[in-house]
Coordinates of C-alpha atoms in Angstrom, one line a residue:
X148 CA 18.2 18.2 31.1
X149 CA 16.3 15.1 30.0
X150 CA 18.2 13.5 27.2
X151 CA 15.2 11.3 26.1
X152 CA 12.1 13.2 25.1
X153 CA 9.5 13.4 22.2
X154 CA 10.8 10.1 20.7
X155 CA 14.4 11.3 20.4
X156 CA 17.6 10.5 22.4
X157 CA 20.1 13.4 22.6
X158 CA 23.7 12.9 23.7
X159 CA 24.4 15.8 25.9
X160 CA 27.8 16.1 27.6
X161 CA 30.3 18.8 28.5
X162 CA 33.0 16.8 26.7
X163 CA 31.6 18.2 23.5
X164 CA 30.1 21.5 24.5
X165 CA 27.6 23.2 22.2
X166 CA 26.7 20.2 20.2
X167 CA 24.6 17.0 20.4
X168 CA 23.9 13.9 18.3
X169 CA 20.3 12.8 18.4
X170 CA 18.8 9.4 17.5
X171 CA 15.1 8.8 16.8
X172 CA 13.9 6.2 19.2
X173 CA 11.2 3.6 18.6
X174 CA 11.4 1.9 22.0
X175 CA 13.4 1.9 25.2
X176 CA 14.4 -1.8 25.5
X177 CA 16.2 -1.6 28.8
X178 CA 17.0 1.0 31.5
X179 CA 18.8 0.5 34.8
X180 CA 21.4 1.9 37.1
X181 CA 24.2 -0.5 37.9
X182 CA 26.7 -0.1 40.7
X183 CA 28.8 2.0 38.4
X184 CA 26.7 3.7 35.8
X185 CA 23.4 4.3 34.1
X186 CA 22.7 1.7 31.4
X187 CA 20.2 2.0 28.6
X188 CA 19.5 0.1 25.4
X189 CA 17.4 1.8 22.7
X190 CA 15.8 0.5 19.6
X191 CA 16.4 3.4 17.2
X192 CA 14.6 4.1 13.9
X193 CA 17.6 4.0 11.6
X194 CA 20.7 2.7 13.5
X195 CA 19.5 -0.5 15.1
X196 CA 19.9 -1.0 18.8
X197 CA 22.1 1.5 20.7
X198 CA 23.9 1.0 24.0
X199 CA 24.0 4.1 26.2
X200 CA 26.1 4.4 29.3
X201 CA 25.8 7.5 31.5
X202 CA 24.0 9.3 28.7
X203 CA 26.8 8.6 26.1
X204 CA 26.4 6.5 23.0
X205 CA 28.8 3.5 23.3
X206 CA 27.8 1.7 20.1
X207 CA 25.0 1.3 17.6
X208 CA 24.4 -1.8 15.5
X209 CA 24.7 0.2 12.3
X210 CA 28.3 1.3 12.7
X211 CA 29.9 -0.5 15.7
X212 CA 32.1 -2.6 13.4
X213 CA 34.2 0.4 12.4
X214 CA 35.3 1.1 15.9
X215 CA 35.6 -2.5 17.0
X216 CA 37.8 -3.5 14.0
X217 CA 40.1 -0.5 14.2
X218 CA 40.8 -0.5 17.9
X219 CA 41.6 -4.2 17.5
X220 CA 43.5 -4.5 14.2
X221 CA 45.5 -1.3 14.4
X222 CA 47.6 -2.7 17.3
X223 CA 47.4 -6.3 16.3
X224 CA 48.7 -5.7 12.8
X225 CA 51.6 -3.6 14.1
X226 CA 52.9 -6.4 16.4
X227 CA 54.9 -9.2 14.7
X228 CA 53.4 -11.9 16.9
X229 CA 50.4 -10.9 19.0
X230 CA 49.8 -14.2 20.8
X231 CA 48.4 -13.0 24.1
X232 CA 46.1 -10.0 24.3
X233 CA 44.5 -8.1 27.2
X234 CA 41.2 -6.2 26.7
X235 CA 40.3 -3.7 29.4
X236 CA 36.6 -2.6 29.2
X237 CA 34.7 -3.6 26.1
X238 CA 31.6 -4.8 28.0
X239 CA 29.6 -5.1 24.8
X240 CA 31.9 -7.9 23.6
X241 CA 32.7 -6.4 20.2
X242 CA 36.4 -6.0 20.7
X243 CA 36.7 -9.5 21.9
X244 CA 34.8 -10.6 18.8
X245 CA 37.3 -8.8 16.5
X246 CA 40.5 -9.7 18.4
X247 CA 39.6 -13.4 18.3
X248 CA 39.6 -13.2 14.5
X249 CA 43.3 -12.5 14.2
X250 CA 45.0 -15.9 13.4
X251 CA 48.1 -15.2 15.6
X252 CA 46.1 -14.6 18.8
X253 CA 46.1 -17.6 21.1
X254 CA 44.7 -16.2 24.3
X255 CA 42.6 -13.2 25.2
X256 CA 42.0 -12.0 28.7
X257 CA 39.3 -9.4 29.2
X258 CA 38.7 -7.3 32.3
X259 CA 35.3 -5.5 32.6
X260 CA 34.3 -3.8 35.8
X261 CA 30.6 -3.7 35.3
X262 CA 28.9 -7.2 35.1
X263 CA 25.6 -5.6 34.2
X264 CA 26.9 -4.2 31.0
X265 CA 28.0 -7.7 30.0
X266 CA 24.6 -9.2 30.8
X267 CA 22.7 -6.5 29.1
X268 CA 24.8 -6.8 26.0
X269 CA 24.3 -10.6 25.9
X270 CA 20.6 -10.1 26.0
X271 CA 20.1 -7.2 23.6
X272 CA 23.3 -7.0 21.5
X273 CA 24.2 -10.7 20.7
X274 CA 26.0 -9.8 17.5
X275 CA 28.6 -8.1 19.6
X276 CA 28.4 -10.2 22.8
X277 CA 29.2 -13.3 20.7
X278 CA 32.8 -12.3 21.5
X279 CA 32.3 -13.5 25.1
X280 CA 31.7 -17.1 23.9
X281 CA 34.9 -17.5 22.0
X282 CA 37.2 -20.3 23.3
X283 CA 40.2 -18.0 23.2
X284 CA 38.6 -15.6 25.8
X285 CA 38.9 -15.6 29.6
X286 CA 36.6 -13.0 31.1
X287 CA 37.4 -11.4 34.4
X288 CA 34.7 -9.2 36.1
X289 CA 36.9 -6.8 38.1
X290 CA 38.8 -3.6 38.1
X291 CA 41.3 -3.3 35.3
X292 CA 43.8 -1.4 37.4
X293 CA 43.9 -4.2 40.1
X294 CA 44.1 -6.9 37.4
X295 CA 47.1 -5.4 35.8
X296 CA 48.8 -4.9 39.1
X297 CA 48.8 -8.6 39.4
X298 CA 50.1 -9.4 35.9
X299 CA 53.6 -8.3 34.9
X300 CA 55.2 -8.8 31.5
X301 CA 52.4 -11.2 30.3
X302 CA 50.8 -9.6 27.2
X303 CA 51.8 -8.7 23.7
X304 CA 49.0 -6.3 23.2
X305 CA 46.8 -4.4 25.6
X306 CA 43.6 -2.8 24.2
X307 CA 41.6 -0.4 26.3
X308 CA 38.0 -0.1 25.1
X309 CA 36.8 2.4 27.5
X310 CA 33.9 4.8 27.6
X311 CA 34.7 8.5 27.6
X312 CA 36.5 10.1 30.6
X313 CA 33.6 10.4 32.9
X314 CA 32.5 8.1 35.7
X315 CA 34.4 4.8 36.1
X316 CA 36.5 5.4 33.0
X317 CA 38.3 8.5 34.2
X318 CA 41.2 6.6 35.5
X319 CA 41.9 4.9 32.2
X320 CA 43.1 8.2 30.6
X321 CA 45.7 9.1 33.2
X322 CA 49.5 8.6 32.9
X323 CA 49.5 6.1 35.8
X324 CA 47.3 3.9 33.7
X325 CA 49.7 4.0 30.8
X326 CA 52.5 3.0 33.2
X327 CA 50.4 0.0 34.4
X328 CA 49.9 -1.1 30.8
X329 CA 53.7 -0.8 30.1
X330 CA 54.4 -3.0 33.1
X331 CA 51.9 -5.6 31.9
X332 CA 53.5 -5.9 28.5
X333 CA 56.1 -8.3 27.2
X334 CA 59.2 -6.9 25.4
X335 CA 58.1 -5.2 22.2
X336 CA 54.5 -5.0 23.4
X337 CA 51.9 -2.5 22.1
X338 CA 49.0 -0.7 23.7
X339 CA 46.0 0.9 22.0
X340 CA 43.4 3.1 23.9
X341 CA 40.3 4.9 22.9
X342 CA 41.5 8.5 22.4
X343 CA 38.7 10.9 21.7
X344 CA 38.2 13.2 18.7
X345 CA 40.3 16.3 17.8
X346 CA 37.2 18.1 16.5
X347 CA 35.4 18.4 19.8
X348 CA 38.0 17.8 22.6
X349 CA 41.4 18.4 21.2
X350 CA 42.9 19.2 24.7
X351 CA 41.8 15.8 26.0
X352 CA 43.3 14.1 22.9
X353 CA 46.6 15.9 23.2
X354 CA 46.8 15.2 26.9
X355 CA 46.1 11.4 26.4
X356 CA 48.7 11.2 23.7
X357 CA 51.2 13.1 25.9
X358 CA 50.7 10.5 28.6
X359 CA 51.4 7.7 26.1
X360 CA 54.5 9.5 24.8
X361 CA 55.8 9.9 28.3
X362 CA 55.5 6.2 28.9
X363 CA 56.4 4.6 25.5
X364 CA 59.4 5.1 23.2
X365 CA 57.1 5.1 20.2
X366 CA 53.6 6.6 20.2
X367 CA 51.0 7.8 17.7
X368 CA 47.4 8.8 17.2
X369 CA 45.0 7.4 14.6
X370 CA 41.3 7.8 13.8
X371 CA 38.3 6.2 12.2
X372 CA 35.0 7.3 10.9
X373 CA 32.1 6.3 13.1
X374 CA 28.9 8.3 12.3
X375 CA 27.2 8.0 15.7
X376 CA 30.2 9.1 17.7
X377 CA 30.7 12.9 18.4
X378 CA 31.8 14.6 15.2
X379 CA 31.6 11.3 13.3
X380 CA 35.1 10.3 14.3
X381 CA 36.9 8.5 17.1
X382 CA 40.6 8.4 17.8
X383 CA 43.1 5.8 19.1
X384 CA 46.3 6.4 21.0
X385 CA 48.9 3.7 20.4
X386 CA 52.2 3.1 22.2
X387 CA 55.0 0.5 21.7
X388 CA 57.9 -0.7 23.8
X389 CA 59.8 -1.1 20.5
X390 CA 61.2 2.2 19.5
X391 CA 61.4 1.0 15.9
X392 CA 57.7 0.4 15.6
X393 CA 56.2 2.1 12.5
X394 CA 52.5 2.4 13.3
X395 CA 51.6 3.6 9.9
X396 CA 53.0 0.4 8.2
X397 CA 51.4 -2.8 9.4
X398 CA 53.7 -5.8 9.7
X399 CA 50.8 -8.1 9.1
X400 CA 48.8 -7.5 5.9
X401 CA 45.7 -9.5 5.0
X402 CA 44.6 -10.4 1.5
X403 CA 41.1 -9.5 0.3
X404 CA 40.2 -13.2 0.7
X405 CA 41.5 -13.2 4.3
X406 CA 39.6 -10.0 5.1
X407 CA 36.4 -11.5 3.7
X408 CA 36.8 -14.8 5.6
X409 CA 37.3 -12.8 8.8
X410 CA 34.1 -10.8 8.0
X411 CA 35.9 -7.5 8.3
X412 CA 33.8 -4.6 6.9
X413 CA 36.0 -1.6 7.7
X414 CA 39.7 -2.5 8.2
X415 CA 42.2 -3.2 5.5
X416 CA 45.9 -2.2 5.1
X417 CA 45.1 0.9 3.1
X418 CA 42.7 2.1 5.9
X419 CA 45.3 1.3 8.4
X420 CA 47.8 3.6 6.8
X421 CA 45.3 6.3 6.1
X422 CA 44.2 6.4 9.8
X423 CA 47.5 8.0 10.8
X424 CA 47.3 10.8 8.3
X425 CA 46.1 14.0 10.1
X426 CA 44.7 17.2 8.7
X427 CA 47.1 20.1 9.3
X428 CA 45.2 21.6 12.3
X429 CA 45.3 18.2 14.1
X430 CA 49.0 17.8 13.2
X431 CA 49.7 21.1 15.0
X432 CA 47.6 20.2 18.0
X433 CA 49.2 16.8 18.4
X434 CA 52.7 18.0 17.6
X435 CA 52.6 20.4 20.5
X436 CA 52.7 17.4 22.9
X437 CA 55.9 16.0 21.4
X438 CA 59.3 16.5 22.9
X439 CA 61.7 17.4 20.0
X440 CA 64.1 14.8 21.3
X441 CA 61.6 12.0 21.2
X442 CA 62.7 9.4 18.6
X443 CA 59.5 8.1 17.2
X444 CA 56.7 10.2 18.6
X445 CA 55.5 11.9 15.4
X446 CA 51.8 12.1 16.1
X447 CA 49.6 10.4 13.5
X448 CA 52.6 8.9 11.8
X449 CA 55.4 7.3 13.8
X450 CA 57.5 6.6 10.8

């Protein structure tokens, strides 16, 4: 089925059956097929430019900051000293832009497999791609699996900004990937991965959290509101090598002046805490993945 017709783009995917988000399109700015996926950039009527990979909305200029800030600052603010950070994926540059804002971060390595996503983002999404030009960042265009196999106990935080589990991103949701991330971490290290939405694909969310719980002594699920993602929400799966990590309670809290100086538009300490509070139906779904003997794997609230 053609997802772009009569001036509208419709996101059609079996990951969220029976539903679709549509954006009115003024112009198709770019369309190509890279070695890994279909890439499209749209000028939409009400959400600015939109990056589409394999028919799935990755970000729009109107609300990208919510996702980029939360996937970055949730793990960074739970770590006492996140000096070295690895980003896997994130070809639009937005996560790099946000991670670089944290004052404790000294070095960022980013691994993106698709060079074309990077180049397209630099041309059409400069407000996000600005992250690639930060002096803290070293960019590696290669496979994230292979990169981490060559780096052991080097990172304080690993952030996986992946597309949904189709195409080249499928491997980033498997238990073997969580094991690789664990191996790449320094003692007390924290991981954070895009984790889907409980409203549309709860089975996938529960499975991803289960992989994290099987690998890390502390694990949790959080979510943020992003209107142009399926169901208007996106989740994050977090894991820590420190069993005493309390994901709900950030160890680093920024003042309003600091948040303003960092140009944060979504994240603050209250939002951080609220992100781990689940509605009752989600608590039941996510709790079903927990082993009763797990010490700190209370989904949505690892306290």
